[in-house]
Amino acid sequence: MSRRLVVNVDHVATVRQARGVHDPEPVTAASLALLGGANGIVVHLREDRRHIQDRDVRLIRQIVHGYYCLEMAPTPEMVKVAIEVRPTSVTLVPERREELTTEGGLDVRTNATKIAEIARAFDEARVRLCLFIDPDLEQVKSAHRVGAGAVEIHTGRYAEGGPATQDEFNKICDAARLAAKLRLEVGVGHGLDYANVEPLVAVREIEEFSIGHSIVARAIFVGMERAVAEMKAIVG
Ligand code: PXP
């Protein structure tokens, strides 16, 4: 089975924002990632606009004719942007201003009413809704109940390594199996690199890998096309 490698280009914007200039352009990175074999592009428009800007979201929409995913917090402002831009898919993530990066999954159970309302809006707009959740069976069931079409299972704790790695891997497998049984599409993401992604490739329920940092880090040395091609060769 061929899997989707969806490349996150946020960190290209991080470098640009560090200087407040024009370069490097995330839209150029997105083009090169597609040439390198990426099956799609993902960006996270954060409420504080620390990396990706609104114009990036729109520019990338114009050059990605296939799969384009927008990550965002479940807020009315972001829902409005997404409905205007109409990506292929929206991934809802929790957001805290002080965090360095997304630190955990959404609590779908506690926020079920709000998320179900957002799910209805995206259903009408024909945008697939994916929920970024921890590898937790109750969260998978809640994602199904609120009407999501997909889940992205948080692999951050698995990727940290250490003694909990096997346990986290097992939890990811269990969550992926249940999600697939409930006919949710299954993705994984956060902290995945060229080594730790391999065991997940063997999990047949996982259809999508959402990867940013490790690819952009390698691209600094070998170029974006090659960094993406090397990851695509692993993901299959
Ligand atoms: N998936 C989600 C929901 C994320 O928030 C991020 C980070 O923006 C990623 C995947 C990619 O994580 P990484 O940059 O560690 O590969």
mmCIF file of C-alpha atoms in Angstrom, residues 57-201:
data_model
loop_
_atom_site.group_PDB
_atom_site.id
_atom_site.type_symbol
_atom_site.label_atom_id
_atom_site.label_comp_id
_atom_site.label_asym_id
_atom_site.label_seq_id
_atom_site.Cartn_x
_atom_site.Cartn_y
_atom_site.Cartn_z
ATOM 1 C CA VAL A 57 -1.636 29.797 3.193
ATOM 2 C CA ARG A 58 -3.195 31.395 0.110
ATOM 3 C CA LEU A 59 -0.061 31.254 -2.082
ATOM 4 C CA ILE A 60 0.467 27.567 -1.334
ATOM 5 C CA ARG A 61 -3.197 26.889 -2.093
ATOM 6 C CA GLN A 62 -2.524 28.247 -5.601
ATOM 7 C CA ILE A 63 0.364 25.900 -6.369
ATOM 8 C CA VAL A 64 -0.765 22.697 -4.650
ATOM 9 C CA HIS A 65 -3.285 21.123 -6.975
ATOM 10 C CA GLY A 66 -3.494 17.911 -4.996
ATOM 11 C CA TYR A 67 -3.583 17.321 -1.257
ATOM 12 C CA TYR A 68 -3.261 20.415 0.919
ATOM 13 C CA CYS A 69 -3.802 20.337 4.658
ATOM 14 C CA LEU A 70 -4.258 23.297 6.973
ATOM 15 C CA GLU A 71 -3.517 22.783 10.660
ATOM 16 C CA MET A 72 -5.247 25.195 12.988
ATOM 17 C CA ALA A 73 -6.767 25.763 16.393
ATOM 18 C CA PRO A 74 -10.528 25.204 16.709
ATOM 19 C CA THR A 75 -11.439 28.903 16.768
ATOM 20 C CA PRO A 76 -14.035 30.904 14.769
ATOM 21 C CA GLU A 77 -11.241 33.011 13.174
ATOM 22 C CA MET A 78 -9.444 29.930 11.855
ATOM 23 C CA VAL A 79 -12.630 28.227 10.672
ATOM 24 C CA LYS A 80 -13.359 31.358 8.604
ATOM 25 C CA VAL A 81 -9.877 31.294 7.013
ATOM 26 C CA ALA A 82 -10.185 27.578 6.216
ATOM 27 C CA ILE A 83 -13.597 27.922 4.631
ATOM 28 C CA GLU A 84 -12.270 30.726 2.389
ATOM 29 C CA VAL A 85 -9.100 28.838 1.405
ATOM 30 C CA ARG A 86 -10.738 25.398 1.083
ATOM 31 C CA PRO A 87 -7.812 23.076 1.649
ATOM 32 C CA THR A 88 -8.325 19.364 1.041
ATOM 33 C CA SER A 89 -8.241 18.755 4.764
ATOM 34 C CA VAL A 90 -8.173 20.653 8.042
ATOM 35 C CA THR A 91 -6.442 19.246 11.104
ATOM 36 C CA LEU A 92 -7.608 20.723 14.378
ATOM 37 C CA VAL A 93 -4.856 20.999 16.976
ATOM 38 C CA PRO A 94 -4.787 22.462 20.471
ATOM 39 C CA GLU A 95 -2.715 25.626 20.678
ATOM 40 C CA ARG A 96 -1.031 27.368 23.558
ATOM 41 C CA ARG A 97 0.840 30.584 22.869
ATOM 42 C CA GLU A 98 3.778 29.765 25.106
ATOM 43 C CA GLU A 99 4.466 26.317 23.598
ATOM 44 C CA LEU A 100 7.450 25.749 21.279
ATOM 45 C CA THR A 101 5.408 23.374 19.144
ATOM 46 C CA THR A 102 2.128 21.456 19.473
ATOM 47 C CA GLU A 103 2.507 19.599 22.747
ATOM 48 C CA GLY A 104 -0.324 17.118 22.793
ATOM 49 C CA GLY A 105 -3.568 16.046 21.214
ATOM 50 C CA LEU A 106 -6.956 17.719 21.329
ATOM 51 C CA ASP A 107 -9.273 16.799 24.147
ATOM 52 C CA VAL A 108 -12.158 15.837 21.870
ATOM 53 C CA ARG A 109 -14.203 14.350 24.690
ATOM 54 C CA THR A 110 -14.331 17.555 26.712
ATOM 55 C CA ASN A 111 -14.818 19.815 23.689
ATOM 56 C CA ALA A 112 -17.228 17.552 21.821
ATOM 57 C CA THR A 113 -20.002 20.127 21.323
ATOM 58 C CA LYS A 114 -17.696 22.781 19.884
ATOM 59 C CA ILE A 115 -15.873 20.302 17.645
ATOM 60 C CA ALA A 116 -19.112 18.750 16.367
ATOM 61 C CA GLU A 117 -20.251 22.234 15.314
ATOM 62 C CA ILE A 118 -16.970 22.797 13.438
ATOM 63 C CA ALA A 119 -17.327 19.333 11.864
ATOM 64 C CA ARG A 120 -20.725 20.321 10.469
ATOM 65 C CA ALA A 121 -19.318 23.546 8.969
ATOM 66 C CA PHE A 122 -16.511 21.632 7.216
ATOM 67 C CA ASP A 123 -18.871 18.936 6.071
ATOM 68 C CA GLU A 124 -20.965 21.595 4.327
ATOM 69 C CA ALA A 125 -17.804 23.133 2.811
ATOM 70 C CA ARG A 126 -16.662 19.641 1.697
ATOM 71 C CA VAL A 127 -13.392 19.906 3.562
ATOM 72 C CA ARG A 128 -12.225 16.734 5.300
ATOM 73 C CA LEU A 129 -11.904 17.193 9.065
ATOM 74 C CA CYS A 130 -9.033 15.496 10.877
ATOM 75 C CA LEU A 131 -8.491 15.684 14.644
ATOM 76 C CA PHE A 132 -5.005 15.570 16.142
ATOM 77 C CA ILE A 133 -5.345 13.311 19.176
ATOM 78 C CA ASP A 134 -3.193 11.437 21.637
ATOM 79 C CA PRO A 135 -3.016 7.644 21.166
ATOM 80 C CA ASP A 136 -5.996 7.141 23.459
ATOM 81 C CA LEU A 137 -8.960 4.904 22.621
ATOM 82 C CA GLU A 138 -11.502 7.221 24.267
ATOM 83 C CA GLN A 139 -10.300 10.121 22.104
ATOM 84 C CA VAL A 140 -10.615 7.946 18.986
ATOM 85 C CA LYS A 141 -14.213 7.084 19.915
ATOM 86 C CA SER A 142 -14.975 10.757 20.580
ATOM 87 C CA ALA A 143 -13.470 11.746 17.200
ATOM 88 C CA HIS A 144 -15.808 9.279 15.541
ATOM 89 C CA ARG A 145 -18.802 10.534 17.534
ATOM 90 C CA VAL A 146 -18.277 14.223 16.631
ATOM 91 C CA GLY A 147 -18.222 13.416 12.913
ATOM 92 C CA ALA A 148 -14.527 13.706 11.992
ATOM 93 C CA GLY A 149 -13.366 11.962 8.828
ATOM 94 C CA ALA A 150 -9.846 11.301 10.048
ATOM 95 C CA VAL A 151 -7.541 11.316 13.044
ATOM 96 C CA GLU A 152 -3.865 12.167 13.235
ATOM 97 C CA ILE A 153 -2.314 10.312 16.131
ATOM 98 C CA HIS A 154 0.235 12.296 18.120
ATOM 99 C CA THR A 155 3.607 10.561 17.975
ATOM 100 C CA GLY A 156 5.490 13.156 20.040
ATOM 101 C CA ARG A 157 5.964 10.994 23.112
ATOM 102 C CA TYR A 158 6.931 7.966 20.994
ATOM 103 C CA ALA A 159 9.503 10.137 19.185
ATOM 104 C CA GLU A 160 11.059 11.338 22.455
ATOM 105 C CA GLY A 161 12.557 7.855 22.817
ATOM 106 C CA GLY A 162 13.507 6.411 26.201
ATOM 107 C CA PRO A 163 11.928 3.618 28.225
ATOM 108 C CA ALA A 164 8.331 4.510 27.292
ATOM 109 C CA THR A 165 8.908 4.127 23.533
ATOM 110 C CA GLN A 166 7.554 0.578 23.145
ATOM 111 C CA ASP A 167 4.546 1.371 25.298
ATOM 112 C CA GLU A 168 3.796 4.484 23.228
ATOM 113 C CA PHE A 169 4.228 2.496 20.015
ATOM 114 C CA ASN A 170 1.698 -0.062 21.240
ATOM 115 C CA LYS A 171 -0.755 2.703 22.128
ATOM 116 C CA ILE A 172 -0.370 4.215 18.635
ATOM 117 C CA CYS A 173 -1.053 0.782 17.064
ATOM 118 C CA ASP A 174 -4.153 0.227 19.224
ATOM 119 C CA ALA A 175 -5.497 3.706 18.453
ATOM 120 C CA ALA A 176 -4.810 3.254 14.716
ATOM 121 C CA ARG A 177 -6.628 -0.104 14.669
ATOM 122 C CA LEU A 178 -9.681 1.226 16.449
ATOM 123 C CA ALA A 179 -9.810 4.331 14.235
ATOM 124 C CA ALA A 180 -9.611 2.223 11.070
ATOM 125 C CA LYS A 181 -12.357 -0.046 12.417
ATOM 126 C CA LEU A 182 -14.535 3.031 12.915
ATOM 127 C CA ARG A 183 -13.739 3.997 9.289
ATOM 128 C CA LEU A 184 -11.680 7.016 10.224
ATOM 129 C CA GLU A 185 -8.651 7.686 8.031
ATOM 130 C CA VAL A 186 -5.494 7.354 10.092
ATOM 131 C CA GLY A 187 -2.439 9.588 10.053
ATOM 132 C CA VAL A 188 0.481 10.069 12.410
ATOM 133 C CA GLY A 189 2.687 13.029 13.105
ATOM 134 C CA HIS A 190 4.987 14.943 15.378
ATOM 135 C CA GLY A 191 8.656 14.357 15.998
ATOM 136 C CA LEU A 192 9.000 11.734 13.260
ATOM 137 C CA ASP A 193 12.426 11.422 11.660
ATOM 138 C CA TYR A 194 14.290 9.180 9.216
ATOM 139 C CA ALA A 195 14.887 6.525 11.893
ATOM 140 C CA ASN A 196 11.865 6.489 14.185
ATOM 141 C CA VAL A 197 9.354 6.511 11.325
ATOM 142 C CA GLU A 198 10.326 3.008 10.190
ATOM 143 C CA PRO A 199 8.445 0.913 12.780
ATOM 144 C CA LEU A 200 5.300 2.932 12.027
ATOM 145 C CA VAL A 201 5.554 2.173 8.321
#
